[in-house]
C-alpha angles and dihedrals in degrees: 000000000000127000092250091060094059093087089053090056096041095047098040107143095011116135129186135038123346119202110204146156120245096284108142093217090079093061095077097044091049092047096045096042097039092240123164108234121207130180133225124263091218090058093045092048092046091055090055091046089053090049091049093049092048092053118099114270111279120240121220111276096022122129120269112257121250088243089057092048090053091048089053091052092048089047088063089060091051090050090054091051091050091051094051101036095109096048123105115263096257092052091046089056092049093047092047091053092048100040107023100041094070090048091049092048090051092047093049093049091047092049093048091049096045106037090082089054096065129064113270092230094053126108089236092057091048090050091050092050092048091050094048 
């Protein structure tokens, strides 16, 4: 039994949403079991941070990079989580739907608009694709 089949065995019978990293072994189990796969905001954010750090040093007065714009948008989600961390689960869900949904919609629209404006082999493009 290969390494990529381990998720199939471990998640046999599981239904619902699976939050994962980028490990390819989850592709098959999600496809075969009809699972919704979601990523992790820490991983998405980290990819943009890596893209930002790899960019040439910015000179005063230059435009903010697309990676930095994305980090700023993701930072808004983190701020919402900080603000609601002490709330009961049901209230967190309500607050997330009210406060985070508009931020997520804005981020998605921005990513879809801007991913064609960066080179496909760039770290920023890869971060955008991962996030989408």
